[in-house]
């Protein structure tokens, strides 16, 4: 984008990465954490070439969806700020099952390139690498939660749980409900919820009719209480 910085201090943009660094070293660490930035417009995103080692790409802004397909069935995950990506690592490159993988940028994304040179500069502060590794573990845990949600028998419950799960990560509280700014299509929600797109449209309509959900373009407004532990929908 015109006027947008192509280089950022990663520790300035993602303060959690610097929590384990002694205060007297933080200034040097911030300078060492300078990284180039990829700015990607919304739409399909072909996986870039590997930057030759390093941690990968750190999401600074925006939302992305990673979609994986096996024999015509698809699953997906939503990724956003603080998530670490390695899109050049293809899931199905050496797999026995034929697997497809693709990426879609939902809203303008900015990704910091944490390549081998960046990793070498930050080696003096191993807590940074530990935090990044921890985020990879948290991402895998979130995937298991998504799988568990997808086992719910009622599709409206599945969608309600998924939207609340996303709202917990990316939503903001307002007087009329919890706002989730996420331009998710019905197709993307179908992949997240292990459902067919027409069924998703019908289930969303039921949530709207019950006054639990409102959509204004890319804004989802969740009203009422989060789903209960027994799968009950509360208004």
Coordinates of C-alpha atoms in Angstrom, one line a residue:
X1 CA 0.0 0.0 0.0
X2 CA 1.3 3.5 -0.8
X3 CA 3.1 5.0 2.2
X4 CA 3.1 1.8 4.2
X5 CA 6.3 0.6 5.8
X6 CA 8.0 -2.4 4.3
X7 CA 10.0 -3.0 7.4
X8 CA 8.7 -3.2 11.0
X9 CA 10.1 -4.0 14.5
X10 CA 8.3 -7.2 15.2
X11 CA 8.6 -6.7 19.0
X12 CA 7.0 -3.3 18.7
X13 CA 4.1 -4.8 16.8
X14 CA 3.8 -8.0 18.8
X15 CA 4.7 -7.1 22.4
X16 CA 4.0 -10.6 23.8
X17 CA 7.1 -11.9 22.0
X18 CA 9.3 -9.7 24.2
X19 CA 7.9 -10.6 27.6
X20 CA 10.8 -12.9 28.5
X21 CA 13.5 -10.4 27.5
X22 CA 15.3 -8.5 30.3
X23 CA 14.2 -4.8 30.3
X24 CA 17.8 -3.6 29.8
X25 CA 18.1 -5.7 26.6
X26 CA 14.7 -4.8 25.2
X27 CA 16.0 -1.9 23.1
X28 CA 18.6 -4.0 21.3
X29 CA 16.1 -6.8 20.8
X30 CA 13.6 -4.4 19.2
X31 CA 16.2 -3.2 16.8
X32 CA 17.3 -6.8 16.0
X33 CA 13.7 -7.8 15.4
X34 CA 13.3 -5.6 12.3
X35 CA 11.7 -7.7 9.5
X36 CA 10.4 -7.1 6.0
X37 CA 6.6 -7.2 5.6
X38 CA 4.4 -8.8 3.0
X39 CA 1.1 -6.9 2.3
X40 CA -1.5 -9.1 0.7
X41 CA -4.9 -8.0 -0.7
X42 CA -8.1 -10.0 -0.1
X43 CA -8.6 -13.0 -2.3
X44 CA -7.0 -16.2 -3.2
X45 CA -3.3 -16.3 -2.2
X46 CA -0.8 -18.7 -3.9
X47 CA 1.7 -20.1 -1.4
X48 CA 5.0 -18.1 -1.7
X49 CA 8.4 -19.7 -2.0
X50 CA 10.2 -20.6 1.2
X51 CA 12.5 -17.8 2.5
X52 CA 15.1 -20.5 3.1
X53 CA 14.8 -21.3 6.7
X54 CA 13.6 -19.4 9.7
X55 CA 10.3 -19.5 11.6
X56 CA 7.9 -18.5 8.8
X57 CA 5.5 -15.7 8.4
X58 CA 3.9 -13.9 11.4
X59 CA 0.5 -12.4 10.9
X60 CA 0.5 -8.7 12.0
X61 CA -2.9 -7.7 10.6
X62 CA -5.8 -9.3 8.7
X63 CA -7.5 -12.6 8.6
X64 CA -6.7 -15.6 6.4
X65 CA -8.4 -19.0 5.8
X66 CA -6.4 -22.2 5.1
X67 CA -8.5 -24.8 3.3
X68 CA -7.6 -28.5 3.0
X69 CA -9.4 -31.0 0.8
X70 CA -9.5 -34.8 0.7
X71 CA -11.6 -36.5 -1.9
X72 CA -14.0 -33.6 -2.5
X73 CA -14.5 -32.9 1.3
X74 CA -13.0 -29.8 2.8
X75 CA -12.0 -28.4 6.2
X76 CA -10.6 -25.0 7.1
X77 CA -9.1 -22.9 9.9
X78 CA -9.1 -19.2 10.4
X79 CA -5.8 -17.5 11.2
X80 CA -5.2 -13.9 12.4
X81 CA -2.8 -11.6 14.3
X82 CA 0.0 -13.4 16.2
X83 CA -0.4 -16.7 14.3
X84 CA 2.6 -18.2 12.6
X85 CA 2.3 -19.6 9.0
X86 CA 4.5 -21.7 6.8
X87 CA 2.4 -21.8 3.7
X88 CA 5.2 -23.4 1.5
X89 CA 5.0 -26.6 3.6
X90 CA 2.3 -28.4 1.6
X91 CA 0.4 -30.9 3.7
X92 CA 0.0 -33.4 0.9
X93 CA 3.3 -33.2 -0.9
X94 CA 4.5 -36.6 0.4
X95 CA 1.2 -38.0 1.8
X96 CA -0.4 -41.3 0.7
X97 CA -3.8 -39.6 0.5
X98 CA -4.3 -37.0 -2.3
X99 CA -4.6 -33.8 -0.3
X100 CA -5.1 -30.3 -1.7
X101 CA -4.3 -27.1 0.3
X102 CA -5.1 -23.5 -0.5
X103 CA -5.1 -20.1 1.1
X104 CA -7.6 -17.2 1.0
X105 CA -7.0 -13.8 2.5
X106 CA -10.3 -12.5 4.0
X107 CA -9.1 -9.0 4.8
X108 CA -5.9 -7.1 3.9
X109 CA -3.1 -9.0 5.6
X110 CA 0.3 -7.9 6.6
X111 CA 2.8 -10.7 7.4
X112 CA 6.3 -10.2 8.9
X113 CA 9.0 -12.4 7.3
X114 CA 10.8 -14.3 10.1
X115 CA 13.5 -15.8 7.9
X116 CA 16.8 -17.4 8.8
X117 CA 18.6 -14.0 9.1
X118 CA 15.9 -12.8 11.5
X119 CA 16.2 -16.0 13.5
X120 CA 19.9 -15.6 13.8
X121 CA 19.6 -12.0 15.0
X122 CA 17.1 -13.0 17.6
X123 CA 19.1 -16.0 18.8
X124 CA 20.4 -14.0 21.8
X125 CA 16.9 -14.0 23.2
X126 CA 15.7 -17.6 23.1
X127 CA 12.5 -16.8 24.9
X128 CA 11.3 -15.3 21.6
X129 CA 11.7 -18.7 19.8
X130 CA 10.0 -20.5 22.7
X131 CA 7.0 -18.2 22.4
X132 CA 6.7 -18.7 18.7
X133 CA 6.9 -22.5 19.2
X134 CA 4.2 -22.2 21.9
X135 CA 2.0 -20.5 19.3
X136 CA 2.4 -23.4 17.0
X137 CA 1.2 -25.7 19.8
X138 CA -1.8 -23.4 20.5
X139 CA -2.7 -23.5 16.8
X140 CA -2.9 -27.3 16.9
X141 CA -5.0 -27.1 20.1
X142 CA -7.5 -24.8 18.4
X143 CA -7.8 -27.2 15.5
X144 CA -8.8 -29.9 17.9
X145 CA -11.4 -27.6 19.4
X146 CA -12.8 -27.0 15.9
X147 CA -12.9 -30.7 15.3
X148 CA -14.8 -31.2 18.5
X149 CA -17.3 -28.4 17.5
X150 CA -17.8 -30.1 14.1
X151 CA -19.0 -33.3 16.0
X152 CA -22.1 -31.4 17.3
X153 CA -25.2 -33.0 15.6
X154 CA -27.1 -29.7 15.1
X155 CA -25.6 -27.4 12.5
X156 CA -27.0 -24.2 14.1
X157 CA -25.2 -25.2 17.3
X158 CA -22.0 -25.9 15.4
X159 CA -22.1 -22.5 13.7
X160 CA -23.0 -20.7 16.9
X161 CA -20.0 -22.3 18.7
X162 CA -17.7 -21.5 15.8
X163 CA -18.7 -17.9 15.7
X164 CA -18.3 -17.5 19.4
X165 CA -14.9 -19.3 19.2
X166 CA -13.8 -16.7 16.6
X167 CA -15.3 -13.9 18.5
X168 CA -13.3 -14.8 21.6
X169 CA -10.1 -14.4 19.5
X170 CA -11.1 -11.5 17.2
X171 CA -14.3 -9.9 18.5
X172 CA -15.0 -6.8 20.4
X173 CA -17.8 -6.1 23.0
X174 CA -20.4 -3.4 22.1
X175 CA -23.7 -2.3 23.5
X176 CA -25.7 -4.3 21.0
X177 CA -23.6 -7.5 21.3
X178 CA -20.2 -8.9 20.4
X179 CA -18.9 -7.7 17.0
X180 CA -16.9 -10.0 14.8
X181 CA -15.4 -8.3 11.8
X182 CA -14.8 -11.3 9.5
X183 CA -15.9 -11.5 5.9
X184 CA -16.6 -15.2 6.1
X185 CA -18.5 -16.6 3.2
X186 CA -21.1 -19.4 3.6
X187 CA -18.7 -21.7 1.8
X188 CA -15.9 -21.0 4.3
X189 CA -18.3 -21.5 7.2
X190 CA -19.4 -24.8 5.6
X191 CA -15.7 -26.0 5.5
X192 CA -15.3 -24.9 9.1
X193 CA -18.5 -26.6 10.3
X194 CA -18.2 -29.8 8.2
X195 CA -21.4 -29.0 6.3
X196 CA -22.8 -28.2 2.9
X197 CA -23.2 -24.5 1.9
X198 CA -27.0 -24.6 1.4
X199 CA -27.4 -26.1 4.9
X200 CA -25.2 -23.4 6.4
X201 CA -27.4 -20.7 4.8
X202 CA -30.5 -22.2 6.3
X203 CA -28.9 -22.6 9.8
X204 CA -27.7 -19.0 9.8
X205 CA -31.2 -17.9 8.9
X206 CA -32.6 -19.7 11.9
X207 CA -30.1 -18.0 14.2
X208 CA -31.1 -14.6 12.7
X209 CA -34.8 -15.3 13.1
X210 CA -34.2 -16.1 16.8
X211 CA -32.5 -12.7 17.3
X212 CA -29.2 -14.3 18.2
X213 CA -27.2 -13.2 15.1
X214 CA -27.1 -10.2 12.8
X215 CA -24.9 -9.7 9.7
X216 CA -24.0 -6.4 8.2
X217 CA -21.8 -7.0 5.2
X218 CA -18.6 -8.4 6.8
X219 CA -19.7 -7.7 10.4
X220 CA -21.3 -10.4 12.5
X221 CA -23.1 -9.3 15.7
X222 CA -23.6 -12.1 18.3
X223 CA -26.3 -11.5 20.8
X224 CA -27.2 -13.3 24.0
X225 CA -25.0 -15.8 25.9
X226 CA -22.3 -18.1 24.5
X227 CA -23.3 -21.7 23.9
X228 CA -23.7 -23.8 27.1
X229 CA -21.7 -26.9 27.8
X230 CA -24.6 -29.1 26.8
X231 CA -25.0 -27.5 23.4
X232 CA -28.1 -25.5 24.3
X233 CA -28.6 -22.2 22.4
X234 CA -29.4 -19.3 24.8
X235 CA -31.0 -16.1 23.6

